[in-house]
Short mmCIF file of C-alpha atoms and ligand atoms in Angstrom, two decimals:
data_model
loop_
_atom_site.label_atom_id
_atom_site.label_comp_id
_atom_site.label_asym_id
_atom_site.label_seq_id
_atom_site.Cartn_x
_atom_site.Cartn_y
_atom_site.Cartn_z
CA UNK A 19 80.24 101.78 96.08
CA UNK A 20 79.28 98.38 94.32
CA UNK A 21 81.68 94.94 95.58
CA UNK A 22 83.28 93.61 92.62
CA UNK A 23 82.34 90.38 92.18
CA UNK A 24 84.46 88.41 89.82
CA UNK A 25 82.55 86.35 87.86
CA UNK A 26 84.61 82.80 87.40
CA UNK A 27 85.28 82.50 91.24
CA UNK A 28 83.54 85.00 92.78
CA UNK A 29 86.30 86.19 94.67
CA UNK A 30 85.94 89.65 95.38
CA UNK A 31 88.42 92.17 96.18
CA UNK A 32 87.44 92.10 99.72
CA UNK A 33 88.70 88.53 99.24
CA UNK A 34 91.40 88.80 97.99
CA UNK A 35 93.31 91.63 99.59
CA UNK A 36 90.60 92.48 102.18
CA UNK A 37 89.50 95.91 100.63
CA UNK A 38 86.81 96.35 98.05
CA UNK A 39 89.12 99.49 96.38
CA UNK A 40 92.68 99.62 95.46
CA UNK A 41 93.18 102.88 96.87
CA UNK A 42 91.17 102.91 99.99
CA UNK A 43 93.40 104.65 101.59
CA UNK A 44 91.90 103.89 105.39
CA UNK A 45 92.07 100.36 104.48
CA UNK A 46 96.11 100.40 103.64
CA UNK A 47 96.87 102.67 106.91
CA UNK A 48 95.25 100.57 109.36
CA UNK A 49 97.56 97.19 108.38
CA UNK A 50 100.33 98.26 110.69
CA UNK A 51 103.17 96.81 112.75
CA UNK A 52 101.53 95.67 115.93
CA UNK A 53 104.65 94.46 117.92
CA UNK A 54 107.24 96.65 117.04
CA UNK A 55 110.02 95.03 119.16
CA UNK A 56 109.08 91.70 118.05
CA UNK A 57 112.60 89.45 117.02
CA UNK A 58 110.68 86.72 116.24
CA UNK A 59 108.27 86.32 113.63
CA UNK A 60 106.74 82.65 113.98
CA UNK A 61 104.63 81.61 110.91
CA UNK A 62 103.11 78.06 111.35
CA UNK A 63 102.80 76.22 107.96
CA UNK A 64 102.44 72.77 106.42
CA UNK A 65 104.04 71.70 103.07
CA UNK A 66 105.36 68.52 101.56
CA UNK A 67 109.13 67.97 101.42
CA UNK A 68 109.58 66.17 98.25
CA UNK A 69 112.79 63.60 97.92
CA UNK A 70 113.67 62.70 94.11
CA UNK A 71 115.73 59.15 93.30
CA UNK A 72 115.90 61.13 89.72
CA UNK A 73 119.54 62.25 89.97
CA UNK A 74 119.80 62.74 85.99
CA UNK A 75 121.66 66.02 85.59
CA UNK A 76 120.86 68.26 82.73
CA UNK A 77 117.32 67.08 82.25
CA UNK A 78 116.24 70.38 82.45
CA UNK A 79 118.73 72.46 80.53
CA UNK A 80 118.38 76.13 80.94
CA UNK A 81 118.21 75.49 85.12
CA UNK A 82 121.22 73.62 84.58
CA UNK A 83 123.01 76.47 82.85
CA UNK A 84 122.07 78.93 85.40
CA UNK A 85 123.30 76.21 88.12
CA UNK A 86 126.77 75.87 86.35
CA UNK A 87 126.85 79.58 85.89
CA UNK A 88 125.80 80.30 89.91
CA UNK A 89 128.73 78.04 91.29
CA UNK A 90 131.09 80.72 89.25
CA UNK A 91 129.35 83.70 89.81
CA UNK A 92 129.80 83.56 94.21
CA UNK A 93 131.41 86.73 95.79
CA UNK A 94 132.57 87.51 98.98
CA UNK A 95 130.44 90.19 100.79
CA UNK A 96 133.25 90.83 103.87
CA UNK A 97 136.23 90.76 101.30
CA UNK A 98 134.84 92.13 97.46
CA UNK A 99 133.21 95.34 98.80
CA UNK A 100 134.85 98.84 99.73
CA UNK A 101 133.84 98.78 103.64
CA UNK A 102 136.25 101.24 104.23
CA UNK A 103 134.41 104.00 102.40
CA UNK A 104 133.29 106.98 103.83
CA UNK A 105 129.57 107.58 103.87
CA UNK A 106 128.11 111.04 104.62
CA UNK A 107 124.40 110.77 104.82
CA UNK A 108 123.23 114.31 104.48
CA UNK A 109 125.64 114.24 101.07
CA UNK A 110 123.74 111.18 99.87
CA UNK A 111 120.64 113.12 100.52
CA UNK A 112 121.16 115.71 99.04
CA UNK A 113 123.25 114.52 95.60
CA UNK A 114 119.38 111.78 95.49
CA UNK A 115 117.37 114.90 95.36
CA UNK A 116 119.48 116.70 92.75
CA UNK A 117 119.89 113.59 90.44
CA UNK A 118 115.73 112.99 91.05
CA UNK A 119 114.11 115.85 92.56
CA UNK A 120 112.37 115.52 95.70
CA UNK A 121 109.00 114.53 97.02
CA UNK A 122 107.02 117.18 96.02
CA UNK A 123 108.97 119.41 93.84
CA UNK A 124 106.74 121.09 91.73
CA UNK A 125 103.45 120.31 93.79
CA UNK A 126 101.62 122.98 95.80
CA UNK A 127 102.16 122.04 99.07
CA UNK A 128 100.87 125.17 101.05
CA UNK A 129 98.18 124.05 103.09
CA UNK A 130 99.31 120.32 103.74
CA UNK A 131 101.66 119.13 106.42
CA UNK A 132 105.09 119.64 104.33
CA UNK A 133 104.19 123.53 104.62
CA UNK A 134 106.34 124.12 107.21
CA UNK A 135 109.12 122.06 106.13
CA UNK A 136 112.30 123.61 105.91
CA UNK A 137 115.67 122.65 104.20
CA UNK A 138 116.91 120.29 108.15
CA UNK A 139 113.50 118.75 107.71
CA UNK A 140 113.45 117.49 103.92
CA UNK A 141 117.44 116.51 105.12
CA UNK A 142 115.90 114.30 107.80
CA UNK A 143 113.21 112.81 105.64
CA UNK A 144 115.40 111.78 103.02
CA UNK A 145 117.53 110.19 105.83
CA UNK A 146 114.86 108.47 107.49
CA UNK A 147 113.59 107.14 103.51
CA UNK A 148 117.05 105.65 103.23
CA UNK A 149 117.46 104.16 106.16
CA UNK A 150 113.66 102.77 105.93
CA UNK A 151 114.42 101.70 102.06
CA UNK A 152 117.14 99.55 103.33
CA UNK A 153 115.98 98.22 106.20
CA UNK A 154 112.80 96.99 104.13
CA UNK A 155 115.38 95.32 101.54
CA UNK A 156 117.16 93.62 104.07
CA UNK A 157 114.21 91.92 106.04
CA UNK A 158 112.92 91.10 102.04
CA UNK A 159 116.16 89.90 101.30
CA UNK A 160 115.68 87.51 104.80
CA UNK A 161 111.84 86.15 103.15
CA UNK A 162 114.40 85.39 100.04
CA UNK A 163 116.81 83.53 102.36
CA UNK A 164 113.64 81.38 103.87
CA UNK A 165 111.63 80.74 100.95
CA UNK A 166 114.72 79.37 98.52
CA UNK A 167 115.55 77.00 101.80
CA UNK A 168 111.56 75.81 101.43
CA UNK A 169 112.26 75.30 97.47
CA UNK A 170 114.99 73.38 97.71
CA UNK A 171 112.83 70.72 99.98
CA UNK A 172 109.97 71.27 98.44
CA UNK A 173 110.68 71.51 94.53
CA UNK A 174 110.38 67.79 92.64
CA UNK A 175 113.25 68.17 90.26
CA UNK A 176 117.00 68.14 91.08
CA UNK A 177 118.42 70.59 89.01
CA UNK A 178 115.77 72.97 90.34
CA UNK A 179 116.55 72.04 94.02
CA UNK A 180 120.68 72.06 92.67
CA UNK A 181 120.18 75.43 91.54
CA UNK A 182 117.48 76.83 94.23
CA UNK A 183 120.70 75.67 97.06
CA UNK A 184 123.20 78.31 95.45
CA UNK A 185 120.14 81.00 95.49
CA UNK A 186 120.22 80.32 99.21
CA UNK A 187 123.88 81.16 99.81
CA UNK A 188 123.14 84.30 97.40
CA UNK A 189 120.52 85.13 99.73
CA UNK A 190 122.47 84.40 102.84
CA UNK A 191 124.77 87.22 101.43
CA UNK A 192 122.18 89.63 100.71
CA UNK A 193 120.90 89.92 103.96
CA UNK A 194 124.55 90.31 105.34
CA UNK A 195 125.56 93.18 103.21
CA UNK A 196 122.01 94.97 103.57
CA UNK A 197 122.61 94.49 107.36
CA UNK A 198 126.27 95.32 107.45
CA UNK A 199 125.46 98.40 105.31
CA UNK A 200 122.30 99.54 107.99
CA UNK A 201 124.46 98.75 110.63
CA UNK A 202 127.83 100.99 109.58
CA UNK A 203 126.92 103.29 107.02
CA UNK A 204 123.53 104.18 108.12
CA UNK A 205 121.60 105.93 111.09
CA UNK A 206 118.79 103.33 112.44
CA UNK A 207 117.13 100.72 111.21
CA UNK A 208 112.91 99.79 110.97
CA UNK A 209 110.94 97.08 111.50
CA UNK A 210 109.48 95.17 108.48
CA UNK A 211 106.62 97.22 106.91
CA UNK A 212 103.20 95.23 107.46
CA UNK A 213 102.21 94.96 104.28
CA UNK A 214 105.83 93.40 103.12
CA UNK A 215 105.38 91.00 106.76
CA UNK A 216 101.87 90.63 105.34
CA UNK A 217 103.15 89.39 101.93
CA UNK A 218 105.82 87.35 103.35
CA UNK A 219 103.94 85.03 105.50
CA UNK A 220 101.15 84.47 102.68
CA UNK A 221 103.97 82.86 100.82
CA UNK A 222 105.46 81.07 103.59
CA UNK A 223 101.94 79.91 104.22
CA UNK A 224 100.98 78.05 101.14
CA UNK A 225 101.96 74.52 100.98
CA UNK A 226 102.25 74.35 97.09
CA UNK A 227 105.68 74.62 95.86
CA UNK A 228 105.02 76.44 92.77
CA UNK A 229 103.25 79.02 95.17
CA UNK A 230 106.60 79.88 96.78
CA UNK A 231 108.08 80.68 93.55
CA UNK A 232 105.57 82.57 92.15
CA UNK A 233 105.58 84.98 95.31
CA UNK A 234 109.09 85.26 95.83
CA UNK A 235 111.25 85.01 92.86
CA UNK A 236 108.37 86.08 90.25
CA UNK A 237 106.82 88.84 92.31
CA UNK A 238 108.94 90.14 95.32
CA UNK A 239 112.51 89.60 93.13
CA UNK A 240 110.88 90.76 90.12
CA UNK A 241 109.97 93.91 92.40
CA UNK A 242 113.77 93.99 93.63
CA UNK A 243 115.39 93.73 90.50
CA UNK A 244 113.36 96.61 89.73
CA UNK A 245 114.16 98.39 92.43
CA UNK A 246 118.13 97.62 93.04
CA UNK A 247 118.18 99.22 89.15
CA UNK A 248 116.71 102.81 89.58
CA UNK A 249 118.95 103.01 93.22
CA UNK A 250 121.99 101.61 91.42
CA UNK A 251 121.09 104.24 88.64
CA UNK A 252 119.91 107.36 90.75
CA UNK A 253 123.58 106.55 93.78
CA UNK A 254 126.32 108.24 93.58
CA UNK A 255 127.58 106.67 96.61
CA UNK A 256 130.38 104.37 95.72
CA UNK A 257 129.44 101.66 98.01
CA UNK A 258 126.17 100.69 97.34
CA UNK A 259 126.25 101.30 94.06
CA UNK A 260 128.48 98.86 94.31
CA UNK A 261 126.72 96.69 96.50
CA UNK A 262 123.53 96.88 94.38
CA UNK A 263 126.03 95.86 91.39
CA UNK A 264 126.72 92.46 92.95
CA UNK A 265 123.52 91.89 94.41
CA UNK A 266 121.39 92.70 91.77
CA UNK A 267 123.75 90.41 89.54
CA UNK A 268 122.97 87.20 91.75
CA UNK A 269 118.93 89.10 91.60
CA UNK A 270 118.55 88.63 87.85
CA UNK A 271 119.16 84.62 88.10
CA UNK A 272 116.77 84.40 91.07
CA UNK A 273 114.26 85.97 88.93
CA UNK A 274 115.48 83.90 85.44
CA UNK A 275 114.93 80.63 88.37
CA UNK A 276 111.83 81.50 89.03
CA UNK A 277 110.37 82.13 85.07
CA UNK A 278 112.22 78.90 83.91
CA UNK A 279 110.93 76.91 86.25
CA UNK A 280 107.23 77.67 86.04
CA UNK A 281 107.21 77.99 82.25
CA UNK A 282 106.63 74.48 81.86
CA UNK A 283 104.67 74.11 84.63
CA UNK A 284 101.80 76.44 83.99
CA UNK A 285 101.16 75.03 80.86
CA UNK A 286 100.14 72.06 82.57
CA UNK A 287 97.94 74.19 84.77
CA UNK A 288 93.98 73.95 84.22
CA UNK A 289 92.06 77.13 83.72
CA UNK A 290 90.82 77.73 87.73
CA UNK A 291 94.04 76.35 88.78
CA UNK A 292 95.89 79.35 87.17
CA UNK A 293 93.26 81.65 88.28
CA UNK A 294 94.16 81.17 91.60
CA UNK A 295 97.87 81.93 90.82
CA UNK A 296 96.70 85.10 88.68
CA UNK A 297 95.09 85.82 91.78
CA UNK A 298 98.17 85.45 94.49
CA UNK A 299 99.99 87.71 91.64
CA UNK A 300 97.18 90.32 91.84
CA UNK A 301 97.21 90.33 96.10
CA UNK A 302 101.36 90.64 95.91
CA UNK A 303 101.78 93.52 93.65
CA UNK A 304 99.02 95.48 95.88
CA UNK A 305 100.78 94.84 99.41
CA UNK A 306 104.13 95.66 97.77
CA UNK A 307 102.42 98.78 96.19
CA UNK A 308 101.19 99.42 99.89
CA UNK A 309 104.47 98.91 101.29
CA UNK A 310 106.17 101.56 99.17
CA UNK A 311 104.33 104.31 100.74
CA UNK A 312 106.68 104.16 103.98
CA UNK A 313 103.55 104.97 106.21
CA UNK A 314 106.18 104.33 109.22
CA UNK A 315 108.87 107.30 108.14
CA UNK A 316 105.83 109.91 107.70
CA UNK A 317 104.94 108.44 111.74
CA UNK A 318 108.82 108.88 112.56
CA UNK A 319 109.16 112.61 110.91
CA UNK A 320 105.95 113.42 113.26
CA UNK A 321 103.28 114.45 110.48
CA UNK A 322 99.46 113.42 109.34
CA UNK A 323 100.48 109.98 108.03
CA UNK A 324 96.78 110.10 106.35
CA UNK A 325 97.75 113.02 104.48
CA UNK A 326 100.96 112.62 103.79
CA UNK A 327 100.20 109.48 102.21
CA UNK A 328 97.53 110.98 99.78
CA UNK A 329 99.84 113.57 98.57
CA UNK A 330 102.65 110.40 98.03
CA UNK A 331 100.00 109.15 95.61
CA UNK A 332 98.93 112.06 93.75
CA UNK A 333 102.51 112.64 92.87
CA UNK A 334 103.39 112.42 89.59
CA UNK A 335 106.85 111.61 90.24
CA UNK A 336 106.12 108.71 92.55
CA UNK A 337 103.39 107.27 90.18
CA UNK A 338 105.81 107.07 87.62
CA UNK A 339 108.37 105.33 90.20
CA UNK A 340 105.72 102.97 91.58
CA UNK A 341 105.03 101.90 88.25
CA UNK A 342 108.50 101.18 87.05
CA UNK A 343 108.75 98.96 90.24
CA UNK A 344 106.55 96.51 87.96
CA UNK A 345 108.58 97.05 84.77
CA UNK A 346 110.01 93.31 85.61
CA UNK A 347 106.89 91.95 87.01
CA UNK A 348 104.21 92.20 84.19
CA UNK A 349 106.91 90.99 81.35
CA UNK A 350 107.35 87.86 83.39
CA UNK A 351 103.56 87.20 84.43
CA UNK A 352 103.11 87.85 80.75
CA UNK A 353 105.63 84.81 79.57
CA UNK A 354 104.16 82.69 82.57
CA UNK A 355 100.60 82.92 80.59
CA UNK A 356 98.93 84.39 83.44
CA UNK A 357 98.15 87.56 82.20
CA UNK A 358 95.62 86.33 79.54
CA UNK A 359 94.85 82.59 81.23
CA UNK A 360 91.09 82.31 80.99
CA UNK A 361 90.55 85.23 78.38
CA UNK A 362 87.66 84.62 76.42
CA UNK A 363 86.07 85.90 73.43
CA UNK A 364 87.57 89.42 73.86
CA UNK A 365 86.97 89.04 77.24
CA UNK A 366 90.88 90.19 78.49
CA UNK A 367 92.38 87.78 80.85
CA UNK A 368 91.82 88.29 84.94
CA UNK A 369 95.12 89.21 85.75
CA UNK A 370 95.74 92.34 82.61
CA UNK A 371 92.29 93.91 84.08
CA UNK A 372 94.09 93.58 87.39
CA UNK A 373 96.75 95.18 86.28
CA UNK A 374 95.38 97.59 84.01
CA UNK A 375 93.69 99.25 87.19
CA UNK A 376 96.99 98.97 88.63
CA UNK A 377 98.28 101.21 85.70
CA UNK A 378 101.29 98.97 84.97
CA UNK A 379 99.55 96.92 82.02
CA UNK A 380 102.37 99.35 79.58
CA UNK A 381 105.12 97.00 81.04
CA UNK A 382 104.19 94.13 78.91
CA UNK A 383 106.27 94.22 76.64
CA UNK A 384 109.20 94.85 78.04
CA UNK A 385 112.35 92.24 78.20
CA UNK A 386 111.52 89.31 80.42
CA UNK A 387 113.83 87.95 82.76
CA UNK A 388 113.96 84.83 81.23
CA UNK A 389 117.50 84.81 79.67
CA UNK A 390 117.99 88.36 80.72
CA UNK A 391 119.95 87.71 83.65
CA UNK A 392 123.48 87.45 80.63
CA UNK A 393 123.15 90.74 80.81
CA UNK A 394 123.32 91.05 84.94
CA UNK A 395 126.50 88.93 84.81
CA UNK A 396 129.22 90.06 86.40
CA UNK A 397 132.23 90.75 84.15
CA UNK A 398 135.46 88.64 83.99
CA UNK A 399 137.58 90.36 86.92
CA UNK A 400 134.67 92.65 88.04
CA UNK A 401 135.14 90.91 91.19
CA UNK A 402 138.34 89.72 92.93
CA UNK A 403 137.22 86.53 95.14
CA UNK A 404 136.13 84.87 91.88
CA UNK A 405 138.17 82.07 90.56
CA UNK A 406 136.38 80.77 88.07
CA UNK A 407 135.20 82.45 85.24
CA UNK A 408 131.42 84.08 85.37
FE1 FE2 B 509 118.48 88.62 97.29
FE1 FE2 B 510 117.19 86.89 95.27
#
């Protein structure tokens, strides 16, 4: 197999997410979780913390509005969620797989590991998925708590750092409710996936400010949004539907933070400058593609994680779920310019080839998250701890 060498930068693949091919399916498995017990993740980094004597209010608009519209929009995670519901696990389970299907319904599986799977086995599996699903959310939602902290020192303008402060409280809450959730509803909790751990310190890593946003509200949020939606949608458990209501509410401003803040930005952004933030885009959507094939729950249920992976991504269920993960993503790369920066006579920009052999280019078109987040609001008495109106 040839190394693709890119032409502008000659950054190769390799380079860039340290595999010549997307799929190499070795490559993914053997980026695991080394200390599994670890409780504390130190990540050494060097940034500038940026102090502005420009206190004028307002002189960016639109991050004003979603500043004014933040303070209103707080809830209470201990006091504006039903705690006291019930939550049967094997129910949720089971009511997921009716409203979706399951992992391989309607693929041959004779001959591969989920043979021998019975009825208590596909039970279990789904269990362990849910408990791994929201035990990856809730150490994402922590890289959401840290990296809005960073913005607010690092960001130059002070409506930016005014808004990025209430994001941190939002964040705060997030990993509280994810946590509470694991902790009373749940069966177990995981350890952060590598490739999410992976992600997360690359972002925490780069001293450019503009960096942090880009992988954290443009890329792992836009992934979230995406996310909290098809759960929220596919639930019937009170609870977290609820739960996913709220949060993903407070998600769809982080997200609207992130696009109105770079818009600008990137315009003042020289060719190779945004080729290097095409590529951080590129090397985030493939470790959170990674991530979502829970190599660590096929280890837990005791089967071939090697195979069990390949038949994850032959699927044609789960290729249709992994793409809608992106349905957020491309929209808002697309409005940040970085999907055609550098395109040249017909030549497509870097980041749509990327992309395209991603198979999520479709997305494109799709509503950005720009101004979309209206539509996340929270209604007018749709939570009680809310005194002022949303
Ligand atoms: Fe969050
Ligand atoms: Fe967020």
């Amino acid at each position: 197999m040839s190394t693709t060498i890119d032409p502008v930068t000659n950054s190769t693949n390799a380079e860039i997410i340290g595999r010549d091919e997307i799929n190499d399916l070795e490559a993914i498995l053997s980026v695991t979780n080394t200390d599994r017990d670890e409780v504390i993740n130190h990540v050494e980094s060097h940034f500038d913390t940026i102090f502005t004597w420009d206190y004028e209010k307002g002189a960016r608009p639109k991050l004003n509005r979603l500043y004014e519209k933040a303070k209103g929009s707080m809830w209470n995670g201990e006091t504006d969620l039903p705690w006291e519901t019930e939550v049967d696990q094997v129910q949720v389970v089971l009511q997921n797989a009716m409203n979706a299907g399951g992992l391989g319904a309607g693929m041959d599986l004779s001959g591969t590991p989920f043979a021998k799977w019975g009825p208590d086995e596909w039970v279990q599996f789904g269990i362990e998925s849910q408990n791994w699903t929201l035990s990856q959310f809730m150490h994402g939602e922590q890289g959401a708590l840290i990296c809005t902290a960073r913005i607010v020192e690092s960001v130059p303008w002070i409506d930016a750092k005014y808004y990025a402060s209430t994001q941190v409280m939002d964040e705060a809450r997030h990993v509280e409710v994810f946590a509470k959730y694991l902790d009373t509803k749940l069966s177990g909790h995981y350890p952060v996936n590598a490739h999410l751990k992976m992600l997360l310190d690359d972002i925490i890593q780069d001293s450019r400010w503009d960096m942090t946003y880009l992988g954290m509200q443009i890329m792992v949020e836009g992934l979230a949004l995406a996310a909290f939606g098809f759960i929220h949608q596919l639930t019937t458990e009170p609870l977290l539907k609820q739960l996913l209501r709220y949060v993903m509410s407070d998600e769809a401003r982080h997200v609207a933070f992130g696009v109105l803040s770079l818009q600008d930005y990137y315009k003042e952004l020289s060719v190779a400058e945004l080729r290097e933030r095409q590529e951080f885009a590129f090397e985030a959507a493939v470790r959170m593609r990674d991530r979502f094939l829970q190599q660590e729950v096929w280890e837990r249920m005791g089967i071939d994680v090697k195979e069990a992976v390949k038949l994850v991504m032959e699927s044609p269920e789960r290729a249709g779920f992994q793409a809608m993960l992106f349905s957020k993503i491309v929209p808002n790369c697309k409005k940040l310019g970085l999907l055609d920066a550098g395109a040249d006579k017909g030549k497509p920009g870097w980041l749509r080839q990327k992309f395209t052999e991603l198979g999520v280019i479709a997305f494109e078109d799709w509503a950005d998250t720009g101004e979309e987040y209206e539509m996340f609001a929270l209604a007018n008495g749709e939570v009680e701890s809310q005194t002022q109106p949303a």
